[in-house]
Amino acid sequence: MSTFLTHKCSCGSAIALRLASRRVEDFIFRGTDEEAIVYIIDYYGEGIKRLIFTYVKNYAQTDDLFQDFLLKVYQNIGQFQGKSSLKTWLYRIAINTCKDYLRSPINRIFSPGIKSDLIKTSQSAETQVLKKEYYQQLAQCIFSLPIKYREIFVLRFYQDFTIKEISEAVGIPESTVRTRIMRGKKKIQEQLGGDGFEEFE
């Protein structure tokens, strides 16, 4: 499977995704459920997989949970009324799927590890080599955070969610989102010896 975490997308790609979201939402109301699922996979599949991986830290289990996520979307897509954005609706289903799995007994049989290629930068190969150790440490710090901080860091800084979108997707007040970002940053700073904030401003 491809890299699960990426750096923040460019402004242009973020705009393109918002436009794509509108087209997908329009398509959902016009097309069949099967066609809507295909579009959701195309536009949101990789982002959802990255999010799932941050919960389970296991490539095979990520694939399994992604299939569970798609099944839940398929079963409930008729209930999507467009009152929230399609993106936050999908991510909330993915988050709840992951949390249900983590609460289940089967979760205990897995012993996931963290791969060295979790973070892929958009910089040159030279710069990637120079910063490899730093990014590995940063990935370790993010994955060592409690889930309530980890999920928000991934949504905010790797998926470009707004504070409001995170609030809707996770189901917590915006003030709580901001507080968890602040506390998560502090935890990363403590682990990296004062470094790490350059990635999360």
Short mmCIF file of N, CA and C in Angstrom, two decimals, residues 18-185:
data_model
loop_
_atom_site.label_atom_id
_atom_site.label_comp_id
_atom_site.label_asym_id
_atom_site.label_seq_id
_atom_site.Cartn_x
_atom_site.Cartn_y
_atom_site.Cartn_z
N ARG A 18 -12.18 20.55 -2.93
CA ARG A 18 -13.48 21.11 -2.58
C ARG A 18 -14.42 21.10 -3.77
N LEU A 19 -13.89 21.44 -4.95
CA LEU A 19 -14.70 21.39 -6.16
C LEU A 19 -15.14 19.96 -6.47
N ALA A 20 -14.19 19.03 -6.27
CA ALA A 20 -14.51 17.61 -6.51
C ALA A 20 -15.60 17.16 -5.55
N SER A 21 -15.53 17.66 -4.29
CA SER A 21 -16.52 17.28 -3.30
C SER A 21 -17.92 17.70 -3.74
N ARG A 22 -18.02 18.91 -4.30
CA ARG A 22 -19.32 19.37 -4.76
C ARG A 22 -19.85 18.47 -5.87
N ARG A 23 -18.96 18.08 -6.79
CA ARG A 23 -19.39 17.23 -7.90
C ARG A 23 -19.85 15.87 -7.38
N VAL A 24 -19.11 15.33 -6.40
CA VAL A 24 -19.47 14.03 -5.85
C VAL A 24 -20.81 14.12 -5.13
N GLU A 25 -21.00 15.19 -4.35
CA GLU A 25 -22.26 15.33 -3.62
C GLU A 25 -23.43 15.43 -4.61
N ASP A 26 -23.24 16.18 -5.69
CA ASP A 26 -24.29 16.26 -6.71
C ASP A 26 -24.54 14.89 -7.32
N PHE A 27 -23.46 14.14 -7.54
CA PHE A 27 -23.58 12.83 -8.18
C PHE A 27 -24.32 11.85 -7.27
N ILE A 28 -24.09 11.96 -5.98
CA ILE A 28 -24.75 11.07 -5.02
C ILE A 28 -26.27 11.20 -5.11
N PHE A 29 -26.74 12.42 -5.28
CA PHE A 29 -28.17 12.64 -5.34
C PHE A 29 -28.76 12.25 -6.69
N ARG A 30 -27.92 12.14 -7.74
CA ARG A 30 -28.43 11.83 -9.07
C ARG A 30 -28.20 10.38 -9.48
N GLY A 31 -27.07 9.79 -9.04
CA GLY A 31 -26.68 8.47 -9.51
C GLY A 31 -27.15 7.36 -8.59
N THR A 32 -26.69 6.14 -8.88
CA THR A 32 -27.00 4.99 -8.04
C THR A 32 -26.04 4.94 -6.87
N ASP A 33 -26.39 4.13 -5.86
CA ASP A 33 -25.51 3.99 -4.69
C ASP A 33 -24.16 3.42 -5.10
N GLU A 34 -24.16 2.45 -6.02
CA GLU A 34 -22.91 1.83 -6.46
C GLU A 34 -22.00 2.86 -7.14
N GLU A 35 -22.59 3.71 -7.96
CA GLU A 35 -21.80 4.73 -8.65
C GLU A 35 -21.24 5.75 -7.65
N ALA A 36 -22.04 6.07 -6.65
CA ALA A 36 -21.58 7.01 -5.62
C ALA A 36 -20.39 6.44 -4.86
N ILE A 37 -20.41 5.14 -4.55
CA ILE A 37 -19.30 4.52 -3.84
C ILE A 37 -18.02 4.59 -4.66
N VAL A 38 -18.12 4.37 -5.96
CA VAL A 38 -16.95 4.46 -6.84
C VAL A 38 -16.35 5.86 -6.77
N TYR A 39 -17.19 6.87 -6.81
CA TYR A 39 -16.70 8.25 -6.75
C TYR A 39 -16.08 8.56 -5.39
N ILE A 40 -16.68 8.05 -4.33
CA ILE A 40 -16.13 8.27 -2.99
C ILE A 40 -14.75 7.64 -2.87
N ILE A 41 -14.58 6.45 -3.41
CA ILE A 41 -13.27 5.80 -3.38
C ILE A 41 -12.26 6.64 -4.14
N ASP A 42 -12.64 7.13 -5.32
CA ASP A 42 -11.72 7.91 -6.16
C ASP A 42 -11.29 9.20 -5.48
N TYR A 43 -12.23 9.91 -4.86
CA TYR A 43 -11.94 11.22 -4.31
C TYR A 43 -11.46 11.20 -2.87
N TYR A 44 -11.89 10.21 -2.10
CA TYR A 44 -11.60 10.22 -0.66
C TYR A 44 -10.87 8.97 -0.16
N GLY A 45 -10.73 7.96 -1.01
CA GLY A 45 -10.20 6.68 -0.56
C GLY A 45 -8.85 6.75 0.12
N GLU A 46 -7.88 7.40 -0.51
CA GLU A 46 -6.53 7.43 0.06
C GLU A 46 -6.50 8.21 1.37
N GLY A 47 -7.23 9.31 1.42
CA GLY A 47 -7.26 10.09 2.67
C GLY A 47 -7.88 9.30 3.80
N ILE A 48 -8.95 8.56 3.51
CA ILE A 48 -9.59 7.74 4.54
C ILE A 48 -8.65 6.64 5.00
N LYS A 49 -7.92 6.02 4.08
CA LYS A 49 -6.97 4.96 4.46
C LYS A 49 -5.88 5.51 5.37
N ARG A 50 -5.38 6.69 5.05
CA ARG A 50 -4.34 7.30 5.91
C ARG A 50 -4.88 7.52 7.31
N LEU A 51 -6.11 8.00 7.39
CA LEU A 51 -6.71 8.23 8.70
C LEU A 51 -6.85 6.91 9.46
N ILE A 52 -7.35 5.88 8.81
CA ILE A 52 -7.52 4.58 9.46
C ILE A 52 -6.19 4.06 9.97
N PHE A 53 -5.14 4.23 9.16
CA PHE A 53 -3.82 3.72 9.56
C PHE A 53 -3.33 4.39 10.84
N THR A 54 -3.66 5.66 11.04
CA THR A 54 -3.20 6.34 12.25
C THR A 54 -3.84 5.74 13.50
N TYR A 55 -4.96 5.07 13.36
CA TYR A 55 -5.61 4.41 14.49
C TYR A 55 -5.03 3.02 14.73
N VAL A 56 -4.89 2.23 13.68
CA VAL A 56 -4.54 0.81 13.87
C VAL A 56 -3.07 0.50 13.64
N LYS A 57 -2.34 1.37 12.92
CA LYS A 57 -0.89 1.20 12.69
C LYS A 57 -0.56 -0.15 12.08
N ASN A 58 -1.42 -0.61 11.22
CA ASN A 58 -1.24 -1.93 10.62
C ASN A 58 -1.81 -1.89 9.21
N TYR A 59 -0.98 -2.22 8.22
CA TYR A 59 -1.40 -2.08 6.82
C TYR A 59 -2.54 -3.02 6.46
N ALA A 60 -2.44 -4.30 6.86
CA ALA A 60 -3.48 -5.27 6.52
C ALA A 60 -4.80 -4.90 7.18
N GLN A 61 -4.72 -4.51 8.45
CA GLN A 61 -5.95 -4.15 9.16
C GLN A 61 -6.55 -2.88 8.60
N THR A 62 -5.72 -1.97 8.10
CA THR A 62 -6.22 -0.77 7.45
C THR A 62 -7.10 -1.12 6.26
N ASP A 63 -6.64 -2.07 5.45
CA ASP A 63 -7.43 -2.51 4.29
C ASP A 63 -8.77 -3.11 4.74
N ASP A 64 -8.73 -3.92 5.79
CA ASP A 64 -9.96 -4.55 6.28
C ASP A 64 -10.96 -3.51 6.79
N LEU A 65 -10.45 -2.56 7.56
CA LEU A 65 -11.34 -1.53 8.11
C LEU A 65 -11.85 -0.60 7.01
N PHE A 66 -11.04 -0.40 5.98
CA PHE A 66 -11.50 0.42 4.86
C PHE A 66 -12.70 -0.25 4.18
N GLN A 67 -12.64 -1.57 4.06
CA GLN A 67 -13.77 -2.29 3.48
C GLN A 67 -15.00 -2.20 4.39
N ASP A 68 -14.78 -2.26 5.71
CA ASP A 68 -15.89 -2.09 6.64
C ASP A 68 -16.50 -0.70 6.49
N PHE A 69 -15.62 0.29 6.34
CA PHE A 69 -16.06 1.68 6.15
C PHE A 69 -16.93 1.80 4.90
N LEU A 70 -16.48 1.21 3.79
CA LEU A 70 -17.23 1.29 2.54
C LEU A 70 -18.60 0.63 2.67
N LEU A 71 -18.63 -0.48 3.39
CA LEU A 71 -19.90 -1.18 3.60
C LEU A 71 -20.87 -0.29 4.38
N LYS A 72 -20.38 0.37 5.42
CA LYS A 72 -21.23 1.25 6.22
C LYS A 72 -21.72 2.43 5.40
N VAL A 73 -20.84 2.97 4.56
CA VAL A 73 -21.24 4.08 3.69
C VAL A 73 -22.33 3.61 2.73
N TYR A 74 -22.12 2.44 2.13
CA TYR A 74 -23.10 1.90 1.18
C TYR A 74 -24.46 1.70 1.86
N GLN A 75 -24.43 1.20 3.09
CA GLN A 75 -25.67 0.91 3.81
C GLN A 75 -26.40 2.18 4.25
N ASN A 76 -25.63 3.28 4.41
CA ASN A 76 -26.23 4.50 4.97
C ASN A 76 -26.25 5.68 4.01
N ILE A 77 -25.80 5.48 2.78
CA ILE A 77 -25.66 6.61 1.88
C ILE A 77 -27.00 7.28 1.58
N GLY A 78 -28.08 6.51 1.65
CA GLY A 78 -29.39 7.09 1.43
C GLY A 78 -29.81 8.07 2.52
N GLN A 79 -29.11 8.01 3.68
CA GLN A 79 -29.43 8.90 4.79
C GLN A 79 -28.68 10.23 4.71
N PHE A 80 -27.71 10.32 3.79
CA PHE A 80 -26.96 11.57 3.65
C PHE A 80 -27.85 12.61 2.99
N GLN A 81 -28.13 13.68 3.72
CA GLN A 81 -29.05 14.71 3.25
C GLN A 81 -28.35 16.01 2.85
N GLY A 82 -27.02 16.04 2.99
CA GLY A 82 -26.29 17.24 2.62
C GLY A 82 -26.33 18.34 3.66
N LYS A 83 -26.77 18.01 4.89
CA LYS A 83 -26.81 19.03 5.94
C LYS A 83 -25.41 19.38 6.43
N SER A 84 -24.50 18.43 6.35
CA SER A 84 -23.07 18.68 6.60
C SER A 84 -22.36 18.37 5.29
N SER A 85 -21.07 18.65 5.22
CA SER A 85 -20.35 18.34 4.00
C SER A 85 -20.17 16.83 3.88
N LEU A 86 -20.07 16.37 2.65
CA LEU A 86 -19.85 14.94 2.42
C LEU A 86 -18.57 14.48 3.10
N LYS A 87 -17.54 15.33 3.03
CA LYS A 87 -16.24 14.97 3.61
C LYS A 87 -16.35 14.68 5.10
N THR A 88 -16.97 15.58 5.85
CA THR A 88 -17.05 15.35 7.30
C THR A 88 -17.96 14.17 7.61
N TRP A 89 -19.00 13.94 6.81
CA TRP A 89 -19.87 12.78 7.00
C TRP A 89 -19.09 11.49 6.82
N LEU A 90 -18.28 11.41 5.77
CA LEU A 90 -17.48 10.22 5.50
C LEU A 90 -16.43 10.00 6.58
N TYR A 91 -15.74 11.06 6.97
CA TYR A 91 -14.68 10.91 7.96
C TYR A 91 -15.24 10.53 9.32
N ARG A 92 -16.44 10.99 9.62
CA ARG A 92 -17.03 10.59 10.90
C ARG A 92 -17.34 9.10 10.90
N ILE A 93 -17.83 8.58 9.77
CA ILE A 93 -18.06 7.13 9.67
C ILE A 93 -16.75 6.38 9.84
N ALA A 94 -15.68 6.85 9.19
CA ALA A 94 -14.38 6.19 9.29
C ALA A 94 -13.85 6.22 10.72
N ILE A 95 -13.97 7.35 11.38
CA ILE A 95 -13.50 7.48 12.76
C ILE A 95 -14.27 6.54 13.68
N ASN A 96 -15.58 6.49 13.54
CA ASN A 96 -16.38 5.60 14.38
C ASN A 96 -16.07 4.12 14.10
N THR A 97 -15.80 3.80 12.84
CA THR A 97 -15.42 2.43 12.48
C THR A 97 -14.12 2.04 13.19
N CYS A 98 -13.16 2.95 13.19
CA CYS A 98 -11.87 2.68 13.85
C CYS A 98 -12.04 2.54 15.36
N LYS A 99 -12.82 3.41 15.96
CA LYS A 99 -13.00 3.36 17.41
C LYS A 99 -13.76 2.10 17.84
N ASP A 100 -14.73 1.69 17.01
CA ASP A 100 -15.42 0.43 17.31
C ASP A 100 -14.45 -0.74 17.27
N TYR A 101 -13.55 -0.72 16.29
CA TYR A 101 -12.56 -1.80 16.18
C TYR A 101 -11.61 -1.80 17.38
N LEU A 102 -11.14 -0.63 17.77
CA LEU A 102 -10.19 -0.56 18.89
C LEU A 102 -10.81 -1.01 20.20
N ARG A 103 -12.14 -0.89 20.30
CA ARG A 103 -12.82 -1.36 21.52
C ARG A 103 -13.12 -2.85 21.48
N SER A 104 -12.94 -3.47 20.31
CA SER A 104 -13.28 -4.88 20.16
C SER A 104 -12.14 -5.79 20.62
N PRO A 105 -12.45 -7.00 21.10
CA PRO A 105 -11.41 -7.94 21.57
C PRO A 105 -10.42 -8.33 20.48
N ILE A 106 -10.87 -8.38 19.21
CA ILE A 106 -9.98 -8.83 18.14
C ILE A 106 -8.79 -7.90 17.96
N ASN A 107 -8.93 -6.65 18.37
CA ASN A 107 -7.85 -5.69 18.25
C ASN A 107 -6.60 -6.15 18.98
N ARG A 108 -6.77 -6.93 20.04
CA ARG A 108 -5.64 -7.31 20.89
C ARG A 108 -4.69 -8.31 20.22
N ILE A 109 -5.10 -8.93 19.13
CA ILE A 109 -4.23 -9.93 18.51
C ILE A 109 -3.20 -9.29 17.59
N PHE A 110 -3.34 -7.99 17.33
CA PHE A 110 -2.41 -7.32 16.43
C PHE A 110 -1.33 -6.60 17.24
N SER A 111 -0.12 -6.61 16.71
CA SER A 111 1.00 -5.87 17.30
C SER A 111 1.62 -5.01 16.22
N PRO A 112 0.98 -3.92 15.87
CA PRO A 112 1.43 -3.11 14.75
C PRO A 112 2.72 -2.36 15.06
N GLY A 113 3.47 -2.09 14.01
CA GLY A 113 4.68 -1.29 14.13
C GLY A 113 4.57 -0.08 13.25
N ILE A 114 5.52 0.81 13.37
CA ILE A 114 5.54 2.03 12.57
C ILE A 114 6.62 1.92 11.51
N LYS A 115 6.22 2.09 10.26
CA LYS A 115 7.17 1.99 9.17
C LYS A 115 7.96 3.27 9.02
N SER A 116 9.11 3.18 8.39
CA SER A 116 9.97 4.35 8.23
C SER A 116 9.50 5.28 7.14
N ASP A 117 8.51 4.85 6.32
CA ASP A 117 8.08 5.69 5.22
C ASP A 117 6.71 6.32 5.48
N LEU A 118 6.36 6.53 6.76
CA LEU A 118 5.05 7.05 7.08
C LEU A 118 4.84 8.46 6.57
N ILE A 119 5.88 9.26 6.57
CA ILE A 119 5.75 10.65 6.16
C ILE A 119 6.52 10.86 4.87
N LYS A 120 5.84 11.36 3.89
CA LYS A 120 6.46 11.63 2.60
C LYS A 120 6.41 13.12 2.34
N THR A 121 7.53 13.76 2.13
CA THR A 121 7.55 15.19 1.91
C THR A 121 7.47 15.48 0.43
N SER A 122 7.13 16.75 0.13
CA SER A 122 7.08 17.19 -1.25
C SER A 122 8.39 17.86 -1.64
N GLN A 123 9.43 17.74 -0.83
CA GLN A 123 10.70 18.38 -1.08
C GLN A 123 11.57 17.50 -1.97
N SER A 124 12.74 18.01 -2.30
CA SER A 124 13.66 17.28 -3.15
C SER A 124 14.19 16.05 -2.42
N ALA A 125 14.75 15.12 -3.20
CA ALA A 125 15.30 13.89 -2.61
C ALA A 125 16.43 14.24 -1.64
N GLU A 126 17.24 15.25 -1.97
CA GLU A 126 18.34 15.66 -1.10
C GLU A 126 17.82 16.09 0.26
N THR A 127 16.81 16.94 0.24
CA THR A 127 16.26 17.44 1.50
C THR A 127 15.62 16.33 2.31
N GLN A 128 14.99 15.39 1.60
CA GLN A 128 14.38 14.26 2.30
C GLN A 128 15.42 13.44 3.04
N VAL A 129 16.56 13.25 2.42
CA VAL A 129 17.63 12.48 3.06
C VAL A 129 18.12 13.21 4.30
N LEU A 130 18.31 14.54 4.17
CA LEU A 130 18.83 15.33 5.28
C LEU A 130 17.87 15.34 6.47
N LYS A 131 16.57 15.28 6.17
CA LYS A 131 15.57 15.38 7.24
C LYS A 131 14.96 14.03 7.62
N LYS A 132 15.50 12.96 7.08
CA LYS A 132 14.90 11.64 7.29
C LYS A 132 14.76 11.31 8.78
N GLU A 133 15.84 11.51 9.52
CA GLU A 133 15.81 11.16 10.94
C GLU A 133 14.80 12.02 11.69
N TYR A 134 14.75 13.31 11.32
CA TYR A 134 13.80 14.21 11.99
C TYR A 134 12.37 13.76 11.75
N TYR A 135 12.04 13.44 10.50
CA TYR A 135 10.66 13.04 10.18
C TYR A 135 10.30 11.70 10.80
N GLN A 136 11.29 10.81 10.93
CA GLN A 136 11.02 9.54 11.60
C GLN A 136 10.67 9.79 13.06
N GLN A 137 11.43 10.68 13.69
CA GLN A 137 11.15 11.01 15.09
C GLN A 137 9.78 11.67 15.23
N LEU A 138 9.46 12.55 14.28
CA LEU A 138 8.18 13.23 14.31
C LEU A 138 7.04 12.24 14.14
N ALA A 139 7.19 11.28 13.21
CA ALA A 139 6.16 10.26 13.02
C ALA A 139 5.98 9.44 14.29
N GLN A 140 7.09 9.07 14.93
CA GLN A 140 7.01 8.31 16.17
C GLN A 140 6.25 9.11 17.24
N CYS A 141 6.53 10.42 17.30
CA CYS A 141 5.85 11.26 18.29
C CYS A 141 4.35 11.32 18.04
N ILE A 142 3.98 11.50 16.78
CA ILE A 142 2.56 11.59 16.44
C ILE A 142 1.85 10.28 16.77
N PHE A 143 2.48 9.15 16.42
CA PHE A 143 1.85 7.86 16.65
C PHE A 143 1.87 7.46 18.12
N SER A 144 2.69 8.12 18.91
CA SER A 144 2.71 7.81 20.33
C SER A 144 1.68 8.63 21.11
N LEU A 145 1.11 9.65 20.46
CA LEU A 145 0.09 10.46 21.12
C LEU A 145 -1.16 9.62 21.39
N PRO A 146 -1.88 9.91 22.46
CA PRO A 146 -3.18 9.26 22.65
C PRO A 146 -4.07 9.53 21.45
N ILE A 147 -4.99 8.63 21.18
CA ILE A 147 -5.83 8.74 19.98
C ILE A 147 -6.54 10.09 19.91
N LYS A 148 -7.01 10.61 21.03
CA LYS A 148 -7.79 11.84 21.00
C LYS A 148 -6.96 13.02 20.48
N TYR A 149 -5.63 12.96 20.62
CA TYR A 149 -4.77 13.98 20.03
C TYR A 149 -4.34 13.58 18.62
N ARG A 150 -4.02 12.31 18.45
CA ARG A 150 -3.50 11.81 17.17
C ARG A 150 -4.48 12.05 16.03
N GLU A 151 -5.75 11.73 16.25
CA GLU A 151 -6.74 11.86 15.18
C GLU A 151 -6.88 13.32 14.76
N ILE A 152 -6.79 14.24 15.71
CA ILE A 152 -6.94 15.65 15.39
C ILE A 152 -5.72 16.17 14.63
N PHE A 153 -4.53 15.71 15.01
CA PHE A 153 -3.32 16.12 14.30
C PHE A 153 -3.36 15.66 12.85
N VAL A 154 -3.79 14.43 12.63
CA VAL A 154 -3.85 13.91 11.27
C VAL A 154 -4.86 14.68 10.44
N LEU A 155 -6.05 14.93 10.99
CA LEU A 155 -7.08 15.65 10.25
C LEU A 155 -6.67 17.10 9.98
N ARG A 156 -6.07 17.75 10.96
CA ARG A 156 -5.75 19.17 10.82
C ARG A 156 -4.52 19.41 9.95
N PHE A 157 -3.46 18.67 10.20
CA PHE A 157 -2.18 19.02 9.59
C PHE A 157 -1.79 18.13 8.41
N TYR A 158 -2.46 17.00 8.23
CA TYR A 158 -2.16 16.15 7.08
C TYR A 158 -3.33 16.02 6.11
N GLN A 159 -4.54 16.36 6.57
CA GLN A 159 -5.71 16.29 5.70
C GLN A 159 -6.33 17.66 5.47
N ASP A 160 -5.75 18.70 6.07
CA ASP A 160 -6.20 20.09 5.88
C ASP A 160 -7.65 20.33 6.27
N PHE A 161 -8.13 19.64 7.29
CA PHE A 161 -9.46 19.92 7.82
C PHE A 161 -9.44 21.24 8.57
N THR A 162 -10.53 21.99 8.51
CA THR A 162 -10.68 23.17 9.34
C THR A 162 -11.06 22.74 10.75
N ILE A 163 -10.99 23.68 11.69
CA ILE A 163 -11.39 23.38 13.06
C ILE A 163 -12.86 22.94 13.09
N LYS A 164 -13.70 23.61 12.33
CA LYS A 164 -15.12 23.27 12.28
C LYS A 164 -15.33 21.87 11.71
N GLU A 165 -14.60 21.52 10.65
CA GLU A 165 -14.73 20.19 10.05
C GLU A 165 -14.29 19.10 11.01
N ILE A 166 -13.21 19.36 11.75
CA ILE A 166 -12.76 18.38 12.74
C ILE A 166 -13.83 18.19 13.81
N SER A 167 -14.39 19.31 14.26
CA SER A 167 -15.44 19.26 15.28
C SER A 167 -16.60 18.40 14.81
N GLU A 168 -17.01 18.56 13.56
CA GLU A 168 -18.14 17.78 13.02
C GLU A 168 -17.77 16.32 12.82
N ALA A 169 -16.54 16.07 12.35
CA ALA A 169 -16.13 14.70 12.06
C ALA A 169 -15.92 13.88 13.33
N VAL A 170 -15.33 14.48 14.34
CA VAL A 170 -15.01 13.76 15.58
C VAL A 170 -16.17 13.83 16.57
N GLY A 171 -17.00 14.87 16.43
CA GLY A 171 -18.14 14.98 17.33
C GLY A 171 -17.81 15.64 18.66
N ILE A 172 -16.95 16.66 18.62
CA ILE A 172 -16.57 17.40 19.83
C ILE A 172 -16.65 18.89 19.53
N PRO A 173 -16.77 19.74 20.57
CA PRO A 173 -16.84 21.18 20.34
C PRO A 173 -15.55 21.73 19.72
N GLU A 174 -15.67 22.85 19.00
CA GLU A 174 -14.50 23.46 18.38
C GLU A 174 -13.47 23.87 19.44
N SER A 175 -13.94 24.32 20.60
CA SER A 175 -13.02 24.71 21.67
C SER A 175 -12.18 23.52 22.13
N THR A 176 -12.78 22.33 22.14
CA THR A 176 -12.05 21.12 22.53
C THR A 176 -11.01 20.77 21.47
N VAL A 177 -11.35 20.96 20.20
CA VAL A 177 -10.39 20.72 19.13
C VAL A 177 -9.16 21.59 19.32
N ARG A 178 -9.37 22.87 19.56
CA ARG A 178 -8.25 23.81 19.74
C ARG A 178 -7.41 23.43 20.96
N THR A 179 -8.07 23.03 22.02
CA THR A 179 -7.35 22.65 23.24
C THR A 179 -6.48 21.42 22.99
N ARG A 180 -7.03 20.44 22.26
CA ARG A 180 -6.26 19.22 21.99
C ARG A 180 -5.09 19.49 21.06
N ILE A 181 -5.25 20.42 20.12
CA ILE A 181 -4.13 20.80 19.26
C ILE A 181 -3.02 21.40 20.11
N MET A 182 -3.39 22.30 21.00
CA MET A 182 -2.41 22.96 21.86
C MET A 182 -1.68 21.94 22.75
N ARG A 183 -2.43 21.03 23.35
CA ARG A 183 -1.82 20.04 24.24
C ARG A 183 -0.99 19.03 23.45
N GLY A 184 -1.47 18.67 22.25
CA GLY A 184 -0.70 17.76 21.41
C GLY A 184 0.62 18.36 21.00
N LYS A 185 0.60 19.64 20.64
CA LYS A 185 1.85 20.33 20.29
C LYS A 185 2.83 20.32 21.45
#
